Amino acid sequence: MVLDTIVNKIKEYDTIIIHRHVRPDPDAYGSQVGLAKIIQHSFPYKNVYTVGDEDPSLSFLAIMDQIKEETYRNALVIVCDTANQARISDDRFSFGKELIKIDHHPNVDTYGDVSWVNTEASSTSEMIYELFLHGKSMGLKCNDEAASLLYSGIVGDTGRFLFPSSTEKTFRYASDLVTYNFNRTELYEQMYNTKQNIARLKGYILQNFEISEAGVSSVKITKDKLKEFQITASETSSLVGVLGDIDGIRAWAIFVEEEELIRVRLRSKGPVINEVAAKYNGGGHPLASGATIYNWAEMQQLIADLEQVCLDYRV
Ligand SMILES: [Mn+2]
């Protein structure tokens, strides 16, 4: 099966380079670096590298390696948590000898010589722990550092075990992971530490969201607002969940204006929204997606499409 193949490939190669998606989140870092730590701990003589754009807000989890192009020669490349090739951070990913994809997003782009995609998994970090369990008898070993990273990834992608993607398996793996020695309190403090300007933008979103009859909520954050709150467009990603608890909201969209485009973050409590996302240059999970539009007129169309999805859901 595919898990055997992946473990055997890991054993076969002396150099392994691990990538993940652009604009990383804790699951991207957690699965990427967690896997690297497992491989390094199991096979200390191997050269294992993690690459991609550095995100200062996640540097408490890991710092990326800087490697030369020639390192890719005869290397095994593994990409974690990334649905399509365009989203892979560091486009040298194709320079290796073989490529493996490990992911939990809908399989829109089946890249790689070996591909393991499980959309039922809460996170790619959960899949990496499963890979470890499977590979234990084949020589894989986990340590505290790996456990801490995988745990962060699971916590991040499940919204602290709140989202419906948290399964019995998620909890089982999490309960295994917390038996390792790492400081959970410190980890949570780092993951959920909120900067003051972000807290104020959160207040703005809560004051200014709109809501329709069918339960579609939307908020528009213009370039001027970002400037006023001194926030970068990418920093708004942590705020997408704030409308989730509000009575009457079934699906919501946060529109963030960047230089050349408007980024849309979509969430839902039931109606499937990734098809709407796909219509607007995006995609993702059925209940959590992203899209891109190019003017505010398109925003109205997108909201109308969400409205339809919510109406259909009610019937
Ligand atoms: Mn993920």
mmCIF file of C-alpha atoms and ligand atoms in Angstrom:
data_model
loop_
_atom_site.group_PDB
_atom_site.id
_atom_site.type_symbol
_atom_site.label_atom_id
_atom_site.label_comp_id
_atom_site.label_asym_id
_atom_site.label_seq_id
_atom_site.Cartn_x
_atom_site.Cartn_y
_atom_site.Cartn_z
ATOM 1 C CA MET A 1 0.000 0.000 0.000
ATOM 2 C CA VAL A 2 0.961 3.650 -0.339
ATOM 3 C CA LEU A 3 2.228 3.971 3.242
ATOM 4 C CA ASP A 4 4.686 1.109 2.696
ATOM 5 C CA THR A 5 5.840 2.748 -0.514
ATOM 6 C CA ILE A 6 6.438 6.083 1.226
ATOM 7 C CA VAL A 7 8.392 4.526 4.113
ATOM 8 C CA ASN A 8 10.471 2.500 1.641
ATOM 9 C CA LYS A 9 11.242 5.594 -0.429
ATOM 10 C CA ILE A 10 12.318 7.422 2.726
ATOM 11 C CA LYS A 11 14.620 4.517 3.582
ATOM 12 C CA GLU A 12 15.999 4.375 0.051
ATOM 13 C CA TYR A 13 17.192 7.996 -0.221
ATOM 14 C CA ASP A 14 20.118 9.648 1.552
ATOM 15 C CA THR A 15 18.895 13.172 0.843
ATOM 16 C CA ILE A 16 15.292 14.148 1.520
ATOM 17 C CA ILE A 17 13.925 17.650 0.982
ATOM 18 C CA ILE A 18 10.508 18.540 2.374
ATOM 19 C CA HIS A 19 8.304 21.343 1.057
ATOM 20 C CA ARG A 20 4.852 22.709 1.993
ATOM 21 C CA HIS A 21 2.500 25.460 0.860
ATOM 22 C CA VAL A 22 3.020 29.212 0.538
ATOM 23 C CA ARG A 23 1.550 31.418 3.280
ATOM 24 C CA PRO A 24 2.122 28.605 5.789
ATOM 25 C CA ASP A 25 -0.022 27.757 8.797
ATOM 26 C CA PRO A 26 0.788 25.532 11.792
ATOM 27 C CA ASP A 27 -0.253 22.384 9.892
ATOM 28 C CA ALA A 28 2.030 23.237 6.965
ATOM 29 C CA TYR A 29 4.990 23.722 9.311
ATOM 30 C CA GLY A 30 3.923 20.927 11.656
ATOM 31 C CA SER A 31 3.616 18.242 8.989
ATOM 32 C CA GLN A 32 6.684 19.378 7.062
ATOM 33 C CA VAL A 33 9.067 19.758 9.987
ATOM 34 C CA GLY A 34 7.433 16.995 12.062
ATOM 35 C CA LEU A 35 8.126 14.548 9.233
ATOM 36 C CA ALA A 36 11.685 15.871 8.907
ATOM 37 C CA LYS A 37 12.297 15.325 12.645
ATOM 38 C CA ILE A 38 10.925 11.779 12.472
ATOM 39 C CA ILE A 39 13.176 10.921 9.514
ATOM 40 C CA GLN A 40 16.221 12.563 11.078
ATOM 41 C CA HIS A 41 15.647 10.828 14.414
ATOM 42 C CA SER A 42 15.086 7.449 12.749
ATOM 43 C CA PHE A 43 17.981 7.662 10.283
ATOM 44 C CA PRO A 44 20.591 10.092 11.675
ATOM 45 C CA TYR A 45 22.987 9.632 8.737
ATOM 46 C CA LYS A 46 20.460 10.982 6.202
ATOM 47 C CA ASN A 47 20.446 14.604 5.063
ATOM 48 C CA VAL A 48 16.981 16.015 5.661
ATOM 49 C CA TYR A 49 16.054 19.590 4.731
ATOM 50 C CA THR A 50 12.914 21.694 5.111
ATOM 51 C CA VAL A 51 12.481 24.599 2.713
ATOM 52 C CA GLY A 52 10.027 27.369 1.857
ATOM 53 C CA ASP A 53 9.296 31.002 2.611
ATOM 54 C CA GLU A 54 9.909 31.911 6.224
ATOM 55 C CA ASP A 55 6.922 33.106 8.254
ATOM 56 C CA PRO A 56 8.107 35.085 11.300
ATOM 57 C CA SER A 57 4.854 34.390 13.157
ATOM 58 C CA LEU A 58 5.650 30.661 12.983
ATOM 59 C CA SER A 59 9.355 30.776 13.693
ATOM 60 C CA PHE A 60 8.672 29.423 17.195
ATOM 61 C CA LEU A 61 7.916 26.138 15.423
ATOM 62 C CA ALA A 62 10.896 26.001 13.078
ATOM 63 C CA ILE A 63 13.393 27.857 10.920
ATOM 64 C CA MET A 64 13.714 26.758 7.302
ATOM 65 C CA ASP A 65 16.935 25.458 5.733
ATOM 66 C CA GLN A 66 18.733 27.314 2.940
ATOM 67 C CA ILE A 67 19.922 24.836 0.326
ATOM 68 C CA LYS A 68 21.541 24.993 -3.092
ATOM 69 C CA GLU A 69 19.991 23.713 -6.266
ATOM 70 C CA GLU A 70 22.532 20.878 -6.564
ATOM 71 C CA THR A 71 21.232 19.417 -3.289
ATOM 72 C CA TYR A 72 18.167 18.323 -5.261
ATOM 73 C CA ARG A 73 20.218 16.027 -7.467
ATOM 74 C CA ASN A 74 19.346 12.443 -6.446
ATOM 75 C CA ALA A 75 17.108 13.711 -3.659
ATOM 76 C CA LEU A 76 13.667 12.547 -2.665
ATOM 77 C CA VAL A 77 11.272 15.495 -2.438
ATOM 78 C CA ILE A 78 8.172 15.282 -0.258
ATOM 79 C CA VAL A 79 5.473 17.973 -0.361
ATOM 80 C CA CYS A 80 3.158 18.210 2.648
ATOM 81 C CA ASP A 81 -0.262 19.848 2.992
ATOM 82 C CA THR A 82 -0.362 21.337 -0.525
ATOM 83 C CA ALA A 83 -3.209 20.551 -2.930
ATOM 84 C CA ASN A 84 -1.720 21.928 -6.122
ATOM 85 C CA GLN A 85 1.729 22.581 -7.518
ATOM 86 C CA ALA A 86 1.162 26.334 -7.872
ATOM 87 C CA ARG A 87 0.839 26.615 -4.071
ATOM 88 C CA ILE A 88 4.088 24.797 -3.272
ATOM 89 C CA SER A 89 6.546 27.123 -1.596
ATOM 90 C CA ASP A 90 9.947 27.081 -3.367
ATOM 91 C CA ASP A 91 9.393 25.967 -6.941
ATOM 92 C CA ARG A 92 12.537 23.846 -7.023
ATOM 93 C CA PHE A 93 10.353 21.000 -5.737
ATOM 94 C CA SER A 94 10.454 19.347 -9.168
ATOM 95 C CA PHE A 95 14.274 19.223 -9.246
ATOM 96 C CA GLY A 96 14.538 16.044 -7.158
ATOM 97 C CA LYS A 97 14.729 12.506 -8.447
ATOM 98 C CA GLU A 98 11.325 11.517 -7.135
ATOM 99 C CA LEU A 99 8.382 13.432 -5.734
ATOM 100 C CA ILE A 100 5.838 12.424 -3.088
ATOM 101 C CA LYS A 101 2.634 14.285 -2.242
ATOM 102 C CA ILE A 102 1.080 13.927 1.235
ATOM 103 C CA ASP A 103 -2.073 15.972 1.734
ATOM 104 C CA HIS A 104 -5.602 16.199 3.125
ATOM 105 C CA HIS A 105 -7.105 18.775 0.734
ATOM 106 C CA PRO A 106 -9.347 17.700 -2.162
ATOM 107 C CA ASN A 107 -7.114 16.166 -4.798
ATOM 108 C CA VAL A 108 -7.433 18.829 -7.492
ATOM 109 C CA ASP A 109 -3.933 18.270 -8.861
ATOM 110 C CA THR A 110 -2.510 14.752 -8.595
ATOM 111 C CA TYR A 111 1.168 15.559 -8.775
ATOM 112 C CA GLY A 112 4.135 13.426 -7.768
ATOM 113 C CA ASP A 113 5.394 9.919 -8.466
ATOM 114 C CA VAL A 114 3.671 8.791 -5.292
ATOM 115 C CA SER A 115 0.614 10.518 -3.895
ATOM 116 C CA TRP A 116 -1.179 9.930 -0.582
ATOM 117 C CA VAL A 117 -4.261 12.093 -0.196
ATOM 118 C CA ASN A 118 -6.786 11.580 2.566
ATOM 119 C CA THR A 119 -9.515 14.214 2.681
ATOM 120 C CA GLU A 120 -10.938 12.568 5.818
ATOM 121 C CA ALA A 121 -7.830 13.485 7.807
ATOM 122 C CA SER A 122 -8.160 16.551 10.042
ATOM 123 C CA SER A 123 -4.700 17.706 9.069
ATOM 124 C CA THR A 124 -1.583 16.605 7.248
ATOM 125 C CA SER A 125 0.098 16.421 10.654
ATOM 126 C CA GLU A 126 -2.411 13.712 11.589
ATOM 127 C CA MET A 127 -1.398 11.827 8.417
ATOM 128 C CA ILE A 128 2.290 12.121 9.298
ATOM 129 C CA TYR A 129 1.587 10.591 12.698
ATOM 130 C CA GLU A 130 -0.280 7.793 10.927
ATOM 131 C CA LEU A 131 2.722 7.315 8.638
ATOM 132 C CA PHE A 132 4.930 7.035 11.722
ATOM 133 C CA LEU A 133 2.620 4.451 13.346
ATOM 134 C CA HIS A 134 2.617 2.457 10.137
ATOM 135 C CA GLY A 135 6.388 2.717 9.721
ATOM 136 C CA LYS A 136 7.297 1.926 13.337
ATOM 137 C CA SER A 137 8.012 -1.708 12.517
ATOM 138 C CA MET A 138 10.057 -0.541 9.527
ATOM 139 C CA GLY A 139 12.354 1.664 11.598
ATOM 140 C CA LEU A 140 10.506 4.974 12.033
ATOM 141 C CA LYS A 141 10.914 6.658 15.407
ATOM 142 C CA CYS A 142 9.169 9.701 16.836
ATOM 143 C CA ASN A 143 10.663 12.098 19.388
ATOM 144 C CA ASP A 144 9.512 15.027 21.518
ATOM 145 C CA GLU A 145 10.281 17.645 18.876
ATOM 146 C CA ALA A 146 8.346 15.806 16.171
ATOM 147 C CA ALA A 147 5.438 15.178 18.550
ATOM 148 C CA SER A 148 5.244 18.849 19.485
ATOM 149 C CA LEU A 149 5.192 19.902 15.807
ATOM 150 C CA LEU A 150 2.555 17.358 14.791
ATOM 151 C CA TYR A 151 0.428 18.290 17.775
ATOM 152 C CA SER A 152 0.614 21.978 16.777
ATOM 153 C CA GLY A 153 -0.472 21.105 13.257
ATOM 154 C CA ILE A 154 -3.460 19.112 14.466
ATOM 155 C CA VAL A 155 -4.471 21.837 16.947
ATOM 156 C CA GLY A 156 -4.130 24.504 14.247
ATOM 157 C CA ASP A 157 -6.140 22.774 11.543
ATOM 158 C CA THR A 158 -8.908 21.573 13.864
ATOM 159 C CA GLY A 159 -9.352 24.964 15.559
ATOM 160 C CA ARG A 160 -8.327 23.355 18.847
ATOM 161 C CA PHE A 161 -10.382 20.181 18.172
ATOM 162 C CA LEU A 162 -13.513 22.211 17.493
ATOM 163 C CA PHE A 163 -14.073 21.677 13.770
ATOM 164 C CA PRO A 164 -16.059 18.652 12.553
ATOM 165 C CA SER A 165 -12.868 17.424 10.877
ATOM 166 C CA SER A 166 -11.738 16.227 14.335
ATOM 167 C CA THR A 167 -12.456 12.511 14.358
ATOM 168 C CA GLU A 168 -12.040 9.789 16.924
ATOM 169 C CA LYS A 169 -8.692 9.089 15.248
ATOM 170 C CA THR A 170 -7.647 12.727 15.689
ATOM 171 C CA PHE A 171 -8.249 12.517 19.418
ATOM 172 C CA ARG A 172 -6.493 9.151 19.657
ATOM 173 C CA TYR A 173 -3.392 10.497 17.934
ATOM 174 C CA ALA A 174 -3.481 13.681 19.992
ATOM 175 C CA SER A 175 -3.644 11.645 23.185
ATOM 176 C CA ASP A 176 -0.586 9.678 22.001
ATOM 177 C CA LEU A 177 1.261 12.876 21.122
ATOM 178 C CA VAL A 178 0.740 14.536 24.489
ATOM 179 C CA THR A 179 2.571 11.628 26.164
ATOM 180 C CA TYR A 180 5.773 13.074 24.663
ATOM 181 C CA ASN A 181 7.634 15.696 26.583
ATOM 182 C CA PHE A 182 6.760 19.194 25.349
ATOM 183 C CA ASN A 183 5.152 22.218 26.924
ATOM 184 C CA ARG A 184 1.551 22.497 25.739
ATOM 185 C CA THR A 185 0.816 25.694 27.631
ATOM 186 C CA GLU A 186 3.779 27.439 26.052
ATOM 187 C CA LEU A 187 2.781 26.151 22.641
ATOM 188 C CA TYR A 188 -0.786 27.484 22.960
ATOM 189 C CA GLU A 189 0.501 30.836 24.159
ATOM 190 C CA GLN A 190 2.684 31.122 21.083
ATOM 191 C CA MET A 191 0.024 29.895 18.682
ATOM 192 C CA TYR A 192 -2.770 32.103 19.990
ATOM 193 C CA ASN A 193 -0.849 35.163 21.019
ATOM 194 C CA THR A 194 -2.771 38.052 19.421
ATOM 195 C CA LYS A 195 -1.163 41.333 18.476
ATOM 196 C CA GLN A 196 -3.064 44.431 19.563
ATOM 197 C CA ASN A 197 -3.701 45.699 16.028
ATOM 198 C CA ILE A 198 -5.151 42.319 15.058
ATOM 199 C CA ALA A 199 -7.416 42.363 18.091
ATOM 200 C CA ARG A 200 -8.660 45.802 16.981
ATOM 201 C CA LEU A 201 -9.335 44.581 13.448
ATOM 202 C CA LYS A 202 -11.255 41.695 14.995
ATOM 203 C CA GLY A 203 -13.387 44.329 16.687
ATOM 204 C CA TYR A 204 -13.912 46.043 13.353
ATOM 205 C CA ILE A 205 -15.068 42.796 11.736
ATOM 206 C CA LEU A 206 -17.490 42.109 14.579
ATOM 207 C CA GLN A 207 -18.900 45.630 14.305
ATOM 208 C CA ASN A 208 -19.239 45.665 10.527
ATOM 209 C CA PHE A 209 -20.300 42.248 9.257
ATOM 210 C CA GLU A 210 -23.471 42.035 7.217
ATOM 211 C CA ILE A 211 -25.869 39.139 7.200
ATOM 212 C CA SER A 212 -28.491 38.074 4.670
ATOM 213 C CA GLU A 213 -31.816 36.241 5.025
ATOM 214 C CA ALA A 214 -30.253 32.899 4.104
ATOM 215 C CA GLY A 215 -27.431 33.365 6.578
ATOM 216 C CA VAL A 216 -24.599 34.597 4.402
ATOM 217 C CA SER A 217 -22.338 36.996 6.166
ATOM 218 C CA SER A 218 -19.650 39.123 4.618
ATOM 219 C CA VAL A 219 -17.094 41.687 5.609
ATOM 220 C CA LYS A 220 -15.098 43.934 3.348
ATOM 221 C CA ILE A 221 -11.602 44.982 4.428
ATOM 222 C CA THR A 222 -10.177 47.583 2.084
ATOM 223 C CA LYS A 223 -6.552 48.567 1.608
ATOM 224 C CA ASP A 224 -7.295 51.751 3.554
ATOM 225 C CA LYS A 225 -8.589 49.747 6.516
ATOM 226 C CA LEU A 226 -5.477 47.572 6.483
ATOM 227 C CA LYS A 227 -3.394 50.726 6.532
ATOM 228 C CA GLU A 228 -5.455 52.205 9.348
ATOM 229 C CA PHE A 229 -4.984 49.088 11.489
ATOM 230 C CA GLN A 230 -1.378 48.665 10.299
ATOM 231 C CA ILE A 231 -2.010 45.090 9.271
ATOM 232 C CA THR A 232 -0.756 43.171 6.251
ATOM 233 C CA ALA A 233 -3.259 41.270 4.130
ATOM 234 C CA SER A 234 -1.756 37.923 5.133
ATOM 235 C CA GLU A 235 -2.109 38.721 8.836
ATOM 236 C CA THR A 236 -5.890 38.772 8.425
ATOM 237 C CA SER A 237 -5.903 34.992 7.922
ATOM 238 C CA SER A 238 -6.124 34.400 11.662
ATOM 239 C CA LEU A 239 -9.420 36.321 11.807
ATOM 240 C CA VAL A 240 -11.476 34.223 9.443
ATOM 241 C CA GLY A 241 -13.057 32.237 12.267
ATOM 242 C CA VAL A 242 -14.414 35.151 14.257
ATOM 243 C CA LEU A 243 -17.843 35.094 12.585
ATOM 244 C CA GLY A 244 -18.311 31.367 13.148
ATOM 245 C CA ASP A 245 -20.030 31.614 16.510
ATOM 246 C CA ILE A 246 -22.605 34.226 15.573
ATOM 247 C CA ASP A 247 -26.245 33.256 15.607
ATOM 248 C CA GLY A 248 -27.810 32.940 12.172
ATOM 249 C CA ILE A 249 -24.598 32.756 10.166
ATOM 250 C CA ARG A 250 -24.356 29.665 7.948
ATOM 251 C CA ALA A 251 -21.584 30.698 5.579
ATOM 252 C CA TRP A 252 -19.340 33.698 5.518
ATOM 253 C CA ALA A 253 -16.762 35.447 3.409
ATOM 254 C CA ILE A 254 -14.068 37.884 4.387
ATOM 255 C CA PHE A 255 -12.845 40.039 1.500
ATOM 256 C CA VAL A 256 -9.384 41.480 1.886
ATOM 257 C CA GLU A 257 -8.135 43.963 -0.679
ATOM 258 C CA GLU A 258 -4.477 43.532 -1.660
ATOM 259 C CA GLU A 259 -2.436 45.467 -4.232
ATOM 260 C CA GLU A 260 -3.684 43.776 -7.396
ATOM 261 C CA LEU A 261 -6.448 41.523 -6.174
ATOM 262 C CA ILE A 262 -9.034 40.827 -3.510
ATOM 263 C CA ARG A 263 -8.458 37.734 -1.437
ATOM 264 C CA VAL A 264 -11.583 35.940 -0.253
ATOM 265 C CA ARG A 265 -11.674 33.626 2.732
ATOM 266 C CA LEU A 266 -14.762 31.441 2.844
ATOM 267 C CA ARG A 267 -16.120 29.368 5.684
ATOM 268 C CA SER A 268 -19.321 27.427 6.239
ATOM 269 C CA LYS A 269 -21.204 25.598 8.947
ATOM 270 C CA GLY A 270 -22.836 23.157 6.512
ATOM 271 C CA PRO A 271 -23.461 24.424 2.962
ATOM 272 C CA VAL A 272 -20.665 23.239 0.654
ATOM 273 C CA ILE A 273 -18.698 26.264 -0.489
ATOM 274 C CA ASN A 274 -15.617 24.979 -2.300
ATOM 275 C CA GLU A 275 -17.517 24.901 -5.587
ATOM 276 C CA VAL A 276 -18.222 28.600 -5.215
ATOM 277 C CA ALA A 277 -14.526 29.113 -4.417
ATOM 278 C CA ALA A 278 -13.559 27.171 -7.547
ATOM 279 C CA LYS A 279 -15.713 29.497 -9.658
ATOM 280 C CA TYR A 280 -13.648 32.446 -8.396
ATOM 281 C CA ASN A 281 -10.071 31.240 -8.952
ATOM 282 C CA GLY A 282 -9.906 29.262 -5.751
ATOM 283 C CA GLY A 283 -10.777 26.046 -3.987
ATOM 284 C CA GLY A 284 -10.246 24.152 -0.769
ATOM 285 C CA HIS A 285 -12.256 22.065 1.633
ATOM 286 C CA PRO A 286 -16.073 21.769 1.473
ATOM 287 C CA LEU A 287 -16.424 24.010 4.559
ATOM 288 C CA ALA A 288 -13.242 26.091 4.358
ATOM 289 C CA SER A 289 -11.990 27.571 1.112
ATOM 290 C CA GLY A 290 -10.259 30.509 -0.433
ATOM 291 C CA ALA A 291 -10.784 32.465 -3.646
ATOM 292 C CA THR A 292 -9.486 35.486 -5.516
ATOM 293 C CA ILE A 293 -11.460 38.228 -7.249
ATOM 294 C CA TYR A 294 -10.323 41.358 -9.032
ATOM 295 C CA ASN A 295 -12.954 43.985 -8.329
ATOM 296 C CA TRP A 296 -15.729 44.773 -5.875
ATOM 297 C CA ALA A 297 -18.453 44.002 -8.444
ATOM 298 C CA GLU A 298 -17.360 40.384 -8.355
ATOM 299 C CA MET A 299 -17.869 40.441 -4.608
ATOM 300 C CA GLN A 300 -21.615 40.884 -5.108
ATOM 301 C CA GLN A 301 -21.722 37.927 -7.529
ATOM 302 C CA LEU A 302 -19.797 35.738 -5.137
ATOM 303 C CA ILE A 303 -22.117 36.655 -2.273
ATOM 304 C CA ALA A 304 -25.105 35.883 -4.505
ATOM 305 C CA ASP A 305 -23.631 32.443 -5.254
ATOM 306 C CA LEU A 306 -23.125 31.795 -1.549
ATOM 307 C CA GLU A 307 -26.690 32.906 -0.954
ATOM 308 C CA GLN A 308 -27.910 30.295 -3.451
ATOM 309 C CA VAL A 309 -25.840 27.560 -1.818
ATOM 310 C CA CYS A 310 -27.308 28.447 1.577
ATOM 311 C CA LEU A 311 -30.857 28.526 0.226
ATOM 312 C CA ASP A 312 -30.412 25.113 -1.417
ATOM 313 C CA TYR A 313 -28.997 23.758 1.811
ATOM 314 C CA ARG A 314 -32.058 24.754 3.783
ATOM 315 C CA VAL A 315 -34.458 22.875 1.511
HETATM 316 MN MN MN B 1 -3.632 21.366 6.568
#
